[in-house]
One Martini backbone bead per residue (centre of mass of N, CA, C, O) as a GRO file, in nm:
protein
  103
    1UNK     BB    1   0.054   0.069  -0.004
    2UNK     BB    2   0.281   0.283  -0.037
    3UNK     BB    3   0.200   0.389  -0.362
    4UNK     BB    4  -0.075   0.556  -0.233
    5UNK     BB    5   0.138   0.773  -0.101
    6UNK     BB    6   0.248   0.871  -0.321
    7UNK     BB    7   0.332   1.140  -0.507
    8UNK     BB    8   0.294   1.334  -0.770
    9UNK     BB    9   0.562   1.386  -1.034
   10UNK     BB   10   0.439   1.523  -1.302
   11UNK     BB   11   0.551   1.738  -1.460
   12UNK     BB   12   0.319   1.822  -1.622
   13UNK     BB   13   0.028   1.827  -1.793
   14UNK     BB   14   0.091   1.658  -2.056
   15UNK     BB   15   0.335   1.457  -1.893
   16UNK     BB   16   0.243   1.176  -1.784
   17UNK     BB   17   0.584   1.043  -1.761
   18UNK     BB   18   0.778   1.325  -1.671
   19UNK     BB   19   0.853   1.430  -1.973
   20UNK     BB   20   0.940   1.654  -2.190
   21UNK     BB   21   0.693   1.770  -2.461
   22UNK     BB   22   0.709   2.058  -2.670
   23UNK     BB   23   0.640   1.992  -2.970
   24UNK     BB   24   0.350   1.824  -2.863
   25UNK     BB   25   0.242   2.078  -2.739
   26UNK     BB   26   0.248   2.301  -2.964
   27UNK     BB   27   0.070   2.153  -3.127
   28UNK     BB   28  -0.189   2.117  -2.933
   29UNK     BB   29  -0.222   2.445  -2.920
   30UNK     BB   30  -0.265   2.493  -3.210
   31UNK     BB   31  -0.507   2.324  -3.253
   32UNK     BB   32  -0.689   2.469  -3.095
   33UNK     BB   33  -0.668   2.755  -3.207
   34UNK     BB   34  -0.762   2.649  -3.492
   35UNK     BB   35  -1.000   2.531  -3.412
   36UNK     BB   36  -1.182   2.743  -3.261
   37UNK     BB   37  -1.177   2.940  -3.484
   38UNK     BB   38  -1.320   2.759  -3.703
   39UNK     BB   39  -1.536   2.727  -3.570
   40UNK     BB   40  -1.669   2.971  -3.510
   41UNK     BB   41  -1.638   3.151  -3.802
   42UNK     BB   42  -1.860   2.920  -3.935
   43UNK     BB   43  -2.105   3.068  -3.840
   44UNK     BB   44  -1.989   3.278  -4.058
   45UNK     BB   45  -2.076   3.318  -4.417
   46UNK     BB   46  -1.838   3.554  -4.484
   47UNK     BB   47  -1.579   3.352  -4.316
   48UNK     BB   48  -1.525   3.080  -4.521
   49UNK     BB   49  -1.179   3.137  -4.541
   50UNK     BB   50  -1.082   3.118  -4.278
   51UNK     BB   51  -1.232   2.850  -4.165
   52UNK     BB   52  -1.089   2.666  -4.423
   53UNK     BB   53  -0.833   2.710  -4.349
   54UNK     BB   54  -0.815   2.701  -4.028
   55UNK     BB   55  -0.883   2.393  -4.030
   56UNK     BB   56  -0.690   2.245  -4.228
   57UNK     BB   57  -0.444   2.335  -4.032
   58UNK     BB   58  -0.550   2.189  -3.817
   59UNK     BB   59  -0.579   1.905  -3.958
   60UNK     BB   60  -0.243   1.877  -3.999
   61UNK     BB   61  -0.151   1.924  -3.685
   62UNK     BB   62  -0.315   1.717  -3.571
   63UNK     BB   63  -0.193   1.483  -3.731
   64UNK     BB   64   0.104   1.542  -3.645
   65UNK     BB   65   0.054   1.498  -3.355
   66UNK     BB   66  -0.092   1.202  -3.339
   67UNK     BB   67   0.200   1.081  -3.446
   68UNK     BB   68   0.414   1.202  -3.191
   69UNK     BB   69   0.284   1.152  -2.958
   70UNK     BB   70   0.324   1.038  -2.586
   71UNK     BB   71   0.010   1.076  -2.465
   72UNK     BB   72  -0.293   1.071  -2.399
   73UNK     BB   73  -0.361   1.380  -2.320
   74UNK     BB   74  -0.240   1.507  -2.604
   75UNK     BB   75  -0.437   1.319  -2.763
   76UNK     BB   76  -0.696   1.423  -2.666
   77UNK     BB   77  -0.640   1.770  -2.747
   78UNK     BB   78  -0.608   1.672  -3.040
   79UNK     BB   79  -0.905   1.573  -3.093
   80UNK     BB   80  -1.064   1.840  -3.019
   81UNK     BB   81  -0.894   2.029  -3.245
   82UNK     BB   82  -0.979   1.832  -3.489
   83UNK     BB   83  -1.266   1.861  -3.480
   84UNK     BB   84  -1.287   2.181  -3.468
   85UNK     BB   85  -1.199   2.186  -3.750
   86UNK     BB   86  -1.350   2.008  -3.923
   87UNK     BB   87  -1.595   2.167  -3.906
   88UNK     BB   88  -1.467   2.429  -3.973
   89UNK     BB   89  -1.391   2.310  -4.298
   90UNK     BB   90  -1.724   2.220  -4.374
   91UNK     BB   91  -1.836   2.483  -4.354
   92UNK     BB   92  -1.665   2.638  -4.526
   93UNK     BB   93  -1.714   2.487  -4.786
   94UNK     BB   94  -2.031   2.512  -4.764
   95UNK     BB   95  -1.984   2.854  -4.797
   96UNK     BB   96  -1.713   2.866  -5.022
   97UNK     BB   97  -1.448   2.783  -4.953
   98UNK     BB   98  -1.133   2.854  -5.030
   99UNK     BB   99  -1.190   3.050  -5.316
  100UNK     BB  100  -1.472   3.161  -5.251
  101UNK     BB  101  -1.472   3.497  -5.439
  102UNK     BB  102  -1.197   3.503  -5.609
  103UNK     BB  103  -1.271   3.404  -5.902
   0.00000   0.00000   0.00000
């Protein structure tokens, strides 16, 4: 029942190892924000082509992140902004496209 007492020592929020993994969070980091852009700006329909821009890059930075992960965490949160970049890079799609309107 030892193990029961020890204390929590991992290092930071998203290194469940205890090992830093720097680009791993800022790919983590950067999937969330460009997800949450690319959700929000998709609400509106003359946003279409930022939506689908940065859905997009969420969409590519998140499956890179996925790809060299090394932590549960890290993969829960690259899920989310996986998630919410779809959506707004599907609605972007569906309201005019990466150059709808430009050409």
């Amino acid at each position: 029942m030892a193990q029961a007492m020890r204390p929590n020592t991992a290092g930071g929020l998203f290194a469940t190892d205890g090992k830093p993994h720097p680009l791993q969070d800022t790919l983590l980091a950067v999937t969330l924000v460009l997800g949450i852009t690319a959700f929000v700006t998709a609400m509106f329909h003359n946003l279409h082509l930022l939506s689908s821009w940065t859905g997009l890059m969420g969409i590519l930075t998140g499956a890179y992140g996925q790809w060299i992960s090394e932590t549960t965490r890290e993969r829960f949160g690259l899920i989310l902004g996986l998630g919410a970049s779809a959506i707004g890079f599907f609605l972007g799609m569906a309201h005019g496209g990466l150059f709808g309107g430009l050409f």
